[in-house]
mmCIF file of C-alpha atoms and ligand atoms in Angstrom:
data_model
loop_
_atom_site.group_PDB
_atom_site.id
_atom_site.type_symbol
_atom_site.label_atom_id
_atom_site.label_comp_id
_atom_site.label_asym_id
_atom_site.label_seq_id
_atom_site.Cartn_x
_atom_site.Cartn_y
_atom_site.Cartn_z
ATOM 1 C CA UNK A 1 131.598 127.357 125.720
ATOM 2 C CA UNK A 2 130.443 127.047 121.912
ATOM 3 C CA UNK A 3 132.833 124.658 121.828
ATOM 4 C CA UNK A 4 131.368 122.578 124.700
ATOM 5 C CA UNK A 5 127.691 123.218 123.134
ATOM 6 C CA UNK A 6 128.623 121.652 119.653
ATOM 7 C CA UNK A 7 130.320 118.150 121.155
ATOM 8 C CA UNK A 8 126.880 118.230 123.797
ATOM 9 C CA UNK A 9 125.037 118.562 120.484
ATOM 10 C CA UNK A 10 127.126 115.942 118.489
ATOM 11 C CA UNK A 11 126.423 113.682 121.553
ATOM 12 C CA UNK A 12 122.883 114.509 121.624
ATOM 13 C CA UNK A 13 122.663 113.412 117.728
ATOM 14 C CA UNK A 14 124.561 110.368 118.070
ATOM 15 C CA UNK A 15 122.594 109.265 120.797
ATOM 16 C CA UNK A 16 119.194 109.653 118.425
ATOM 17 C CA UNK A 17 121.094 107.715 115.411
ATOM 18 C CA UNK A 18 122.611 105.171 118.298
ATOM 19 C CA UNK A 19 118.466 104.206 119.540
ATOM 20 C CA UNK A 20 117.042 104.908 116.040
ATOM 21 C CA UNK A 21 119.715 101.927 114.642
ATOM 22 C CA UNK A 22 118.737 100.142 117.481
ATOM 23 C CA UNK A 23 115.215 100.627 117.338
ATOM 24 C CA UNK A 24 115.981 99.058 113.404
ATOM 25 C CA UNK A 25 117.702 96.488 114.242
ATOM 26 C CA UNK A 26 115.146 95.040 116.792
ATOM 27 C CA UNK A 27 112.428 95.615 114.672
ATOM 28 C CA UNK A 28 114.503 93.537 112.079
ATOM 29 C CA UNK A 29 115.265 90.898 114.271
ATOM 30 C CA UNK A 30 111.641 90.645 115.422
ATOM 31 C CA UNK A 31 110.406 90.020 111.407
ATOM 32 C CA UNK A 32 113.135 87.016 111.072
ATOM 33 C CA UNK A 33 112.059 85.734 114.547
ATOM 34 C CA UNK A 34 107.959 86.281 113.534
ATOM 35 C CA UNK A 35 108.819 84.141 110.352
ATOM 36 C CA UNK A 36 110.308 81.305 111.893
ATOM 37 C CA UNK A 37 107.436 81.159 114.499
ATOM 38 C CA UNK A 38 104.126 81.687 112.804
ATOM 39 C CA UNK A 39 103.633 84.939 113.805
ATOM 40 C CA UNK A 40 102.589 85.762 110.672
ATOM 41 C CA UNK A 41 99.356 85.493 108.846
ATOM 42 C CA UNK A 42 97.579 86.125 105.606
ATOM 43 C CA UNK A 43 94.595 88.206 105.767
ATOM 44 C CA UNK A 44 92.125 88.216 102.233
ATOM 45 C CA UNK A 45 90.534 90.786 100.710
ATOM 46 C CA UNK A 46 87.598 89.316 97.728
ATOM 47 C CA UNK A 47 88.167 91.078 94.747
ATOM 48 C CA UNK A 48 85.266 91.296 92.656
ATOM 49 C CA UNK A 49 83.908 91.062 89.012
ATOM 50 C CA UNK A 50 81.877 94.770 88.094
ATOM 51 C CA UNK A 51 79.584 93.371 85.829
ATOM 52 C CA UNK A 52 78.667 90.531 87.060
ATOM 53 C CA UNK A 53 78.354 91.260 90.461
ATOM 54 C CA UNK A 54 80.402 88.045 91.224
ATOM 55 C CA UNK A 55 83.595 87.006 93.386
ATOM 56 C CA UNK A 56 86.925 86.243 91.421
ATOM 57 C CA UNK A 57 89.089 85.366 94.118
ATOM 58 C CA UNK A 58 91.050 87.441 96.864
ATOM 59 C CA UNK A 59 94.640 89.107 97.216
ATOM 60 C CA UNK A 60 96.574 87.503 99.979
ATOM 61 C CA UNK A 61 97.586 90.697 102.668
ATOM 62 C CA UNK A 62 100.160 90.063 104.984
ATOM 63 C CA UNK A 63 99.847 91.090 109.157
ATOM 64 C CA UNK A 64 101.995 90.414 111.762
ATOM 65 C CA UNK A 65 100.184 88.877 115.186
ATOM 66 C CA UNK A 66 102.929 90.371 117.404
ATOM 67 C CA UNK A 67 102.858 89.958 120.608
ATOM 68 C CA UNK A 68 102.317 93.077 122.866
ATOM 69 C CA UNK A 69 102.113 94.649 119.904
ATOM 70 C CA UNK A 70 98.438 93.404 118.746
ATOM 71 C CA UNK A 71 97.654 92.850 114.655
ATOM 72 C CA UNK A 72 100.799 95.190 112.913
ATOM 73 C CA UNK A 73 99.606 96.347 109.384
ATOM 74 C CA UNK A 74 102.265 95.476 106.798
ATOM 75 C CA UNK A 75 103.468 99.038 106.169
ATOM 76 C CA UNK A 76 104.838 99.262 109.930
ATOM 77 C CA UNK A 77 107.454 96.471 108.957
ATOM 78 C CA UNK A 78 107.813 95.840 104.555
ATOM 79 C CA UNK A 79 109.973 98.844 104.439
ATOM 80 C CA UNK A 80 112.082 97.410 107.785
ATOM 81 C CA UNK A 81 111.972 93.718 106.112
ATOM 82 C CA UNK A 82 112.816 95.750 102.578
ATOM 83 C CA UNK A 83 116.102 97.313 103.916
ATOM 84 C CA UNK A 84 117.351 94.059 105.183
ATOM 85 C CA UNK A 85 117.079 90.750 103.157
ATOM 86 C CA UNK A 86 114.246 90.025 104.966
ATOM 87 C CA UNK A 87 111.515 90.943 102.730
ATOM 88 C CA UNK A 88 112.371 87.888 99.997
ATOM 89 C CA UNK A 89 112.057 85.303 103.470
ATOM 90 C CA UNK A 90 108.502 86.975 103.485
ATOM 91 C CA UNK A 91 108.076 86.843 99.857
ATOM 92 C CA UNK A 92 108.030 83.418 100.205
ATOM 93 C CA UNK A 93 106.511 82.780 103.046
ATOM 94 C CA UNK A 94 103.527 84.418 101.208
ATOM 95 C CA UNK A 95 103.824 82.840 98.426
ATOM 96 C CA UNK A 96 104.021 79.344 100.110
ATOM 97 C CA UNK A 97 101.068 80.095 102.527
ATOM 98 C CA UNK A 98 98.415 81.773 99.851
ATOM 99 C CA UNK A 99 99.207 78.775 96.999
ATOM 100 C CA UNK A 100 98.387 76.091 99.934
ATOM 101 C CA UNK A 101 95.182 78.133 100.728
ATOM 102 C CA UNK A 102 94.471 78.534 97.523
ATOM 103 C CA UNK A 103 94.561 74.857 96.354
ATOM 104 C CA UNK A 104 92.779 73.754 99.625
ATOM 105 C CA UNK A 105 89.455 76.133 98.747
ATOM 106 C CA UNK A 106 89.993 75.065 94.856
ATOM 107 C CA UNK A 107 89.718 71.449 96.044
ATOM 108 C CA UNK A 108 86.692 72.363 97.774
ATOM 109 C CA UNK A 109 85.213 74.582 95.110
ATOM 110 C CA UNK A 110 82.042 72.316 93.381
ATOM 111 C CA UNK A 111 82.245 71.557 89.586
ATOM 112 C CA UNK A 112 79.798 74.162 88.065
ATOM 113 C CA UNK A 113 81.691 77.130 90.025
ATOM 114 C CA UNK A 114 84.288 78.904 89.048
ATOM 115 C CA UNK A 115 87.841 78.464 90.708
ATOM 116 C CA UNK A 116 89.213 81.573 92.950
ATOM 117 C CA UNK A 117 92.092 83.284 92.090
ATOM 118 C CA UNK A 118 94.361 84.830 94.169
ATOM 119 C CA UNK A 119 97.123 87.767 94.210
ATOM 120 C CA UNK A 120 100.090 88.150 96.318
ATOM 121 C CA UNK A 121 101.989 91.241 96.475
ATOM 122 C CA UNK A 122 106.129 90.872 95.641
ATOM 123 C CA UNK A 123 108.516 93.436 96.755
ATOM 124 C CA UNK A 124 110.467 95.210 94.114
ATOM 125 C CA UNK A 125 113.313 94.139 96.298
ATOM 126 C CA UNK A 126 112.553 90.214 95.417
ATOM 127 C CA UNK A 127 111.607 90.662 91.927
ATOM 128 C CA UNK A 128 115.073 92.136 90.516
ATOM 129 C CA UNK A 129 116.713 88.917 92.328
ATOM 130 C CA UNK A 130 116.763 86.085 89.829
ATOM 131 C CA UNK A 131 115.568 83.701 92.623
ATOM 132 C CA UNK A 132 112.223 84.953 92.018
ATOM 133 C CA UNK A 133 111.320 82.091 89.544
ATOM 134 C CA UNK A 134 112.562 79.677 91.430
ATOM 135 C CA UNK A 135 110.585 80.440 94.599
ATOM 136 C CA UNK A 136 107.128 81.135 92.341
ATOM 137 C CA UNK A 137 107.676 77.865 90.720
ATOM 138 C CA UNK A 138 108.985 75.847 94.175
ATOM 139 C CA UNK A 139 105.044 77.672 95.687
ATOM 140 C CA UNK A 140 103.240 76.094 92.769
ATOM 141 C CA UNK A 141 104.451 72.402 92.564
ATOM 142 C CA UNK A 142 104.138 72.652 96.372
ATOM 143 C CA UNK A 143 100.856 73.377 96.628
ATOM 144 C CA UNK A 144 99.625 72.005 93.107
ATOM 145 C CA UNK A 145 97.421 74.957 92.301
ATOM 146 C CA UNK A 146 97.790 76.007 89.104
ATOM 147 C CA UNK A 147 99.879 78.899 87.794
ATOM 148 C CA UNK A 148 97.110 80.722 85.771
ATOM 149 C CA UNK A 149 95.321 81.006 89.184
ATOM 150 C CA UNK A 150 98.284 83.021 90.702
ATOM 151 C CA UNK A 151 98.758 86.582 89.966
ATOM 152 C CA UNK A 152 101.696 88.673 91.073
ATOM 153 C CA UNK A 153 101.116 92.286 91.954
ATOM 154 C CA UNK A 154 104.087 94.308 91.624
ATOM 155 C CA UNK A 155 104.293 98.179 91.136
ATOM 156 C CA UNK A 156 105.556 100.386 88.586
ATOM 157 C CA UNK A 157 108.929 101.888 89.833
ATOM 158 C CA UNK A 158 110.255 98.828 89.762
ATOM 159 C CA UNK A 159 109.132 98.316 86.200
ATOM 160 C CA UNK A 160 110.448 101.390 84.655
ATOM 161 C CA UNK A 161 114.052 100.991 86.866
ATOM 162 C CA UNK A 162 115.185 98.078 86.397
ATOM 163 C CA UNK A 163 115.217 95.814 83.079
ATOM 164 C CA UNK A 164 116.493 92.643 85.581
ATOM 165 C CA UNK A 165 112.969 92.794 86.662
ATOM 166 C CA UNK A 166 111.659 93.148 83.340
ATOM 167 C CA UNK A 167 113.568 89.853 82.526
ATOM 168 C CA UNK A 168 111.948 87.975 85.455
ATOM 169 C CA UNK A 169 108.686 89.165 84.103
ATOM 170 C CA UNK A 170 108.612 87.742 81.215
ATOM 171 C CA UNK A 171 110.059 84.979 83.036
ATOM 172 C CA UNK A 172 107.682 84.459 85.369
ATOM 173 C CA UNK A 173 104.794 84.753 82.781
ATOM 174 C CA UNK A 174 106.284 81.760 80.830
ATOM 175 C CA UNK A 175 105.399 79.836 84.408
ATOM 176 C CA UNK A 176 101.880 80.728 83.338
ATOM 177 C CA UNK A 177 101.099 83.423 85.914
ATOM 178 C CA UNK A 178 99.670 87.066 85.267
ATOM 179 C CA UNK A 179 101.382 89.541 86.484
ATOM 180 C CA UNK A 180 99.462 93.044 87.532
ATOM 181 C CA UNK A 181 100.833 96.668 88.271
ATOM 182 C CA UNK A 182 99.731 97.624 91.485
ATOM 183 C CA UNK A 183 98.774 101.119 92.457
ATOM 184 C CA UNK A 184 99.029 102.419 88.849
ATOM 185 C CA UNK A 185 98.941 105.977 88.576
ATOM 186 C CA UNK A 186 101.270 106.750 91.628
ATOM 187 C CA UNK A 187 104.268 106.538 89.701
ATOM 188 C CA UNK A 188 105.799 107.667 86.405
ATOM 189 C CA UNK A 189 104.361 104.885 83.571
ATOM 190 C CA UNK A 190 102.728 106.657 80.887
ATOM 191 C CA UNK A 191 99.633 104.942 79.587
ATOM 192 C CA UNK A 192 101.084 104.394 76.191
ATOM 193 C CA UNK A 193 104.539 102.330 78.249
ATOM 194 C CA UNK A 194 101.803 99.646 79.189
ATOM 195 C CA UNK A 195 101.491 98.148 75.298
ATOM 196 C CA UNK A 196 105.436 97.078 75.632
ATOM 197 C CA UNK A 197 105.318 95.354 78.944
ATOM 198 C CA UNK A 198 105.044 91.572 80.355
ATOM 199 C CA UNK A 199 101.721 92.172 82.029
ATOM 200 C CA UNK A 200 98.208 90.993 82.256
ATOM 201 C CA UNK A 201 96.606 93.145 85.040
ATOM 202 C CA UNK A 202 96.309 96.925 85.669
ATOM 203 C CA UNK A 203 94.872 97.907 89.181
ATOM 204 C CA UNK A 204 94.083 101.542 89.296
ATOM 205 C CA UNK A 205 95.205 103.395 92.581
ATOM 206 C CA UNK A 206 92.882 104.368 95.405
ATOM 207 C CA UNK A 207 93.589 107.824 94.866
ATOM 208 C CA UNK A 208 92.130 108.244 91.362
ATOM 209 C CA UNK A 209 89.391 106.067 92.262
ATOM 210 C CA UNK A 210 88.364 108.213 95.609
ATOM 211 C CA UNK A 211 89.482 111.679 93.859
ATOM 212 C CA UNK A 212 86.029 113.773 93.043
ATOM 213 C CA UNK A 213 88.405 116.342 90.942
ATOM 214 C CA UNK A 214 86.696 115.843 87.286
ATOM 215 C CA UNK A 215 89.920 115.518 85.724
ATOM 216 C CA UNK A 216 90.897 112.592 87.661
ATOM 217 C CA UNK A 217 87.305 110.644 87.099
ATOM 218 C CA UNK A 218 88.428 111.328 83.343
ATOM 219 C CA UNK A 219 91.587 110.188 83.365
ATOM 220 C CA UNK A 220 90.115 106.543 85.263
ATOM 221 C CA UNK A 221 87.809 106.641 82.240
ATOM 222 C CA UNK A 222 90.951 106.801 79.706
ATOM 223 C CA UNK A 223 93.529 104.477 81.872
ATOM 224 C CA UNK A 224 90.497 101.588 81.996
ATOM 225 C CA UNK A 225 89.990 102.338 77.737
ATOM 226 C CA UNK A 226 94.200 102.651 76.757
ATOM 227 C CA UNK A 227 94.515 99.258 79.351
ATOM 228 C CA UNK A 228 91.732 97.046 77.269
ATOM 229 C CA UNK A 229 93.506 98.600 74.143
ATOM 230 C CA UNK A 230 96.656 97.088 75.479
ATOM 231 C CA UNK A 231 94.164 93.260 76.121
ATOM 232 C CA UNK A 232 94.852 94.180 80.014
ATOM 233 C CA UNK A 233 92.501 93.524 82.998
ATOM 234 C CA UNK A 234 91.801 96.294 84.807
ATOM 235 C CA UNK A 235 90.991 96.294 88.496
ATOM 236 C CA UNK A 236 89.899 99.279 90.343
ATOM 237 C CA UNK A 237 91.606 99.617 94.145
ATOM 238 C CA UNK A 238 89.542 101.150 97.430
ATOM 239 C CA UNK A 239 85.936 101.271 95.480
ATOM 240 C CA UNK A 240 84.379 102.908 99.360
ATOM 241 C CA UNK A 241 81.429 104.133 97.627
ATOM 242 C CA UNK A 242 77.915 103.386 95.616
ATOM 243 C CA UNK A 243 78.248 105.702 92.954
ATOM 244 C CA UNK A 244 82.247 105.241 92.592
ATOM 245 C CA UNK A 245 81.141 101.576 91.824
ATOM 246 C CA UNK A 246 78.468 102.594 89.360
ATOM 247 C CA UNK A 247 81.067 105.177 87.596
ATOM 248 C CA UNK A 248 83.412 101.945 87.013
ATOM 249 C CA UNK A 249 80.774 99.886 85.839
ATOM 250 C CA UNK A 250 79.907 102.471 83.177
ATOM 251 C CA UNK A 251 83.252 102.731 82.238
ATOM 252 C CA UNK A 252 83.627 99.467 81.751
ATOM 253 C CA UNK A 253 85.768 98.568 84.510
ATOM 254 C CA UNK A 254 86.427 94.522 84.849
ATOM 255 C CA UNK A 255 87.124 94.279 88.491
ATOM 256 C CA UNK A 256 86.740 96.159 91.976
ATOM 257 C CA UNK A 257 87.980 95.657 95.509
ATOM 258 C CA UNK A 258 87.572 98.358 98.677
ATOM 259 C CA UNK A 259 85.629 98.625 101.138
ATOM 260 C CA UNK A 260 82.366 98.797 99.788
ATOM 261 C CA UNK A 261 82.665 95.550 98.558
ATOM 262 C CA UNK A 262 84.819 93.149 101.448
ATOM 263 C CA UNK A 263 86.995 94.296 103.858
ATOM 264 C CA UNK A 264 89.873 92.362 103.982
ATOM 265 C CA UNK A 265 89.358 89.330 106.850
ATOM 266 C CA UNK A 266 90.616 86.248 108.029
ATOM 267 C CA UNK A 267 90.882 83.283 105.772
ATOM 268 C CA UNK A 268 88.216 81.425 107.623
ATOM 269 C CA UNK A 269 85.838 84.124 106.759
ATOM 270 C CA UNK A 270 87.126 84.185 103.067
ATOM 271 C CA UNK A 271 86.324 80.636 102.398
ATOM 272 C CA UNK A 272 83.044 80.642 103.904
ATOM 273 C CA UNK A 273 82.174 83.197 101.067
ATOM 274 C CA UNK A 274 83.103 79.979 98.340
ATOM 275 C CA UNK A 275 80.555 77.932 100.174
ATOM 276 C CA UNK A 276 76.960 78.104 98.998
ATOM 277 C CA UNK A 277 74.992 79.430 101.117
ATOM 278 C CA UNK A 278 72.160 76.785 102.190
ATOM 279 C CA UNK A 279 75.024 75.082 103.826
ATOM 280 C CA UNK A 280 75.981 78.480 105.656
ATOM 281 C CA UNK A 281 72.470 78.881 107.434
ATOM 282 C CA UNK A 282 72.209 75.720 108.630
ATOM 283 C CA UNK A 283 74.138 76.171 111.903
HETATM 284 P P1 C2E B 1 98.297 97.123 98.202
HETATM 285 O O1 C2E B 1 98.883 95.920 97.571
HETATM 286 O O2 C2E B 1 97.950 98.255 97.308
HETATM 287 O O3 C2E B 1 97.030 96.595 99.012
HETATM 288 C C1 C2E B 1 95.842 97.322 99.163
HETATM 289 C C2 C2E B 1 95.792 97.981 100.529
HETATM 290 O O4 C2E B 1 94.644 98.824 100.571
HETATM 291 C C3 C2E B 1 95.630 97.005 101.689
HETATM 292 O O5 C2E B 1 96.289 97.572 102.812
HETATM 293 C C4 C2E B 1 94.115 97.003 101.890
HETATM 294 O O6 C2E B 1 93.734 96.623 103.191
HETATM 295 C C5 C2E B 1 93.787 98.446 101.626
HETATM 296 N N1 C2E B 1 92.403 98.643 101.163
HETATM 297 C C6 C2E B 1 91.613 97.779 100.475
HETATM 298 N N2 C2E B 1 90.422 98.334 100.197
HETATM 299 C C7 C2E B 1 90.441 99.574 100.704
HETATM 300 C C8 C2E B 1 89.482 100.663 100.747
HETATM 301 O O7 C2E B 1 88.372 100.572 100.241
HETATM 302 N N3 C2E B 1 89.886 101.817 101.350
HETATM 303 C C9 C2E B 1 91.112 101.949 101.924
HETATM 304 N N4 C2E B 1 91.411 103.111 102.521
HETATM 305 N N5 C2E B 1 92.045 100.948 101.910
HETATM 306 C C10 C2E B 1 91.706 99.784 101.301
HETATM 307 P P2 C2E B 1 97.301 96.744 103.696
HETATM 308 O O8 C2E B 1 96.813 95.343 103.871
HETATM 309 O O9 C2E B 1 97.594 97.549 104.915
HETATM 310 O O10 C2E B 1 98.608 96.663 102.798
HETATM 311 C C11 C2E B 1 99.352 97.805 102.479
HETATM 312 C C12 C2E B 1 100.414 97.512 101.458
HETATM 313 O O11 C2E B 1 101.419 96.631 102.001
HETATM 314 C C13 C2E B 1 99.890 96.776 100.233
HETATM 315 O O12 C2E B 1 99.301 97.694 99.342
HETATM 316 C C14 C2E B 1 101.153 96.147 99.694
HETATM 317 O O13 C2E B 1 101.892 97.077 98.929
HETATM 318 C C15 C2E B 1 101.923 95.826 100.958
HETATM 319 N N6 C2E B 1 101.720 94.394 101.273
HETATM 320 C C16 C2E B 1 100.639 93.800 101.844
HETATM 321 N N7 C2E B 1 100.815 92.475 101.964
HETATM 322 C C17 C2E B 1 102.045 92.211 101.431
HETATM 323 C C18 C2E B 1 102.815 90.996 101.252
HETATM 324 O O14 C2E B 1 102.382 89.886 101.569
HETATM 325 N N8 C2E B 1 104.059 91.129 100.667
HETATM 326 C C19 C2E B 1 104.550 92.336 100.274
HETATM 327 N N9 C2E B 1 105.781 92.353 99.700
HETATM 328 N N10 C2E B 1 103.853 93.478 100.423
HETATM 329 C C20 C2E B 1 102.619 93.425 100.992
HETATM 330 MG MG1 MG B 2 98.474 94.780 96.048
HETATM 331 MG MG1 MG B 3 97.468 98.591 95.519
HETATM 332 MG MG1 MG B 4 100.212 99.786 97.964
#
């Protein structure tokens, strides 16, 4: 009878594995078919300068329009397109897609204003693959926009892990974009790593920014001071409140994005914002 039990079990388990592989798989071949047919789309979030009160330009946020599925969020399917090859296909479908909008609003941008930048997120996945330059600099003479308009957001475990990515850093920086750590804090950089490496842009994690502990509103204080040591850019990540925004601007923060500020939204929405705004209220 035990006997009989275990192999019922052993059934039972390979039947979970058999329709969570499957379940993988589909979801897999769904991504590669979304690419090829425009299922996806870039949503923008404005990112924001503190003291001035003034937009900078936007990071580029991927979502999935899938059918009977509705608007899929990209952590339901990076880590599905990350296990697979997928995720450097989406790489550059981002990166092709945001440099075109990019240089379309820039074109449109009058003289006296300044021109929007924009971030796009790269999986660590992509960035320890040497094709990585290639595919930044195959986005930017496609589009013409130029590379110190482009920033590339990458996060820190992929910094400290691998010194292939460290080469394609520095790289990539000789193309003439920045490069920025994305939700610093969450991993294991120590402040005093950031002098030594290849990048322009420090954007502080949610987590320390919504955090009311007084140690962590300290510690903001000190990452935002050691960063403009270092002649980094710091941007502060999911600013939801008034006096989280004031704190930053006290401390000297240079940029903020959350959703106090803009939501992320469509990129019809985020060019309107670039047009003045006489021209807005006339219709
Ligand atoms: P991230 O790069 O740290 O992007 C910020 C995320 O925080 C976005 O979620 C954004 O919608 C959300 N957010 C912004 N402001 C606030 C706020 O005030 N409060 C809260 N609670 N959230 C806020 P989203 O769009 O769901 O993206 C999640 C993550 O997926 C991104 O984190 C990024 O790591 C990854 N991702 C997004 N787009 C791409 C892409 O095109 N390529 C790759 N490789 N990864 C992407
Ligand atoms: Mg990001
Ligand atoms: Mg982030
Ligand atoms: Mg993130």
């Amino acid at each position: 009878r035990a006997k009989r039990r275990g192999r019922g079990r052993a059934e039972m388990f390979d039947e979970a594995l058999r329709l969570q592989l499957t379940a993988h798989a589909e979801l897999e071949a769904a991504i590669a078919y979304a690419l090829a047919n425009d299922e996806m789309q870039l949503h923008y979030q404005p990112v924001v300068d503190v003291a001035r009160d003034r937009l900078i330009g936007y990071e580029a946020l991927v979502r999935w329009e899938r059918p009977g599925h509705g608007m899929v969020r990209p952590d339901a399917f990076i880590p599905v397109a990350e296990s697979s090859g997928l995720i450097c296909d989406l790489d550059r479908w981002v990166l092709g897609a945001a440099t075109r909008q990019l240089a379309e609003w820039r074109a449109d941008t009058p003289a006296d204003q300044p021109e929007p930048t924009v971030a796009v997120n790269i999986s660590g996945r992509h960035l320890t693959d040497p094709r990585i330059v290639e595919d930044v600099a195959d986005a930017l003479e496609a589009s013409g926009l130029p590379a110190r308009l482009l920033t590339l957001e990458v996060t820190e475990t992929v910094l400290v892990s691998d010194p292939a990515a460290i080469d394609n850093l520095a790289a990539l920086r000789d193309l003439g974009v920045a490069i920025a750590i994305d939700d610093f804090g969450t991993g294991y950089t120590s402040i005093g790593q950031l002098g030594h490496m290849p990048v322009d842009t420090l954007k502080i994690d949610r987590s320390f920014i919504a955090s009311t502990d007084p140690g962590h509103r300290e510690l903001v204080a000190l990452m935002i001071r050691a960063a403009h040591t270092f002649g980094l850019t710091v941007v502060a990540e999911g600013v939801e409140e008034e006096d989280q925004l004031a704190r930053l601007k006290a401390d000297a923060c240079d940029q903020a994005q959350g959703y106090l500020l803009y939501r992320p939204m469509t990129a019809a929405d985020a060019g309107a914002l670039l047009r003045p705004v006489e021209l807005l209220a006339t219709d």
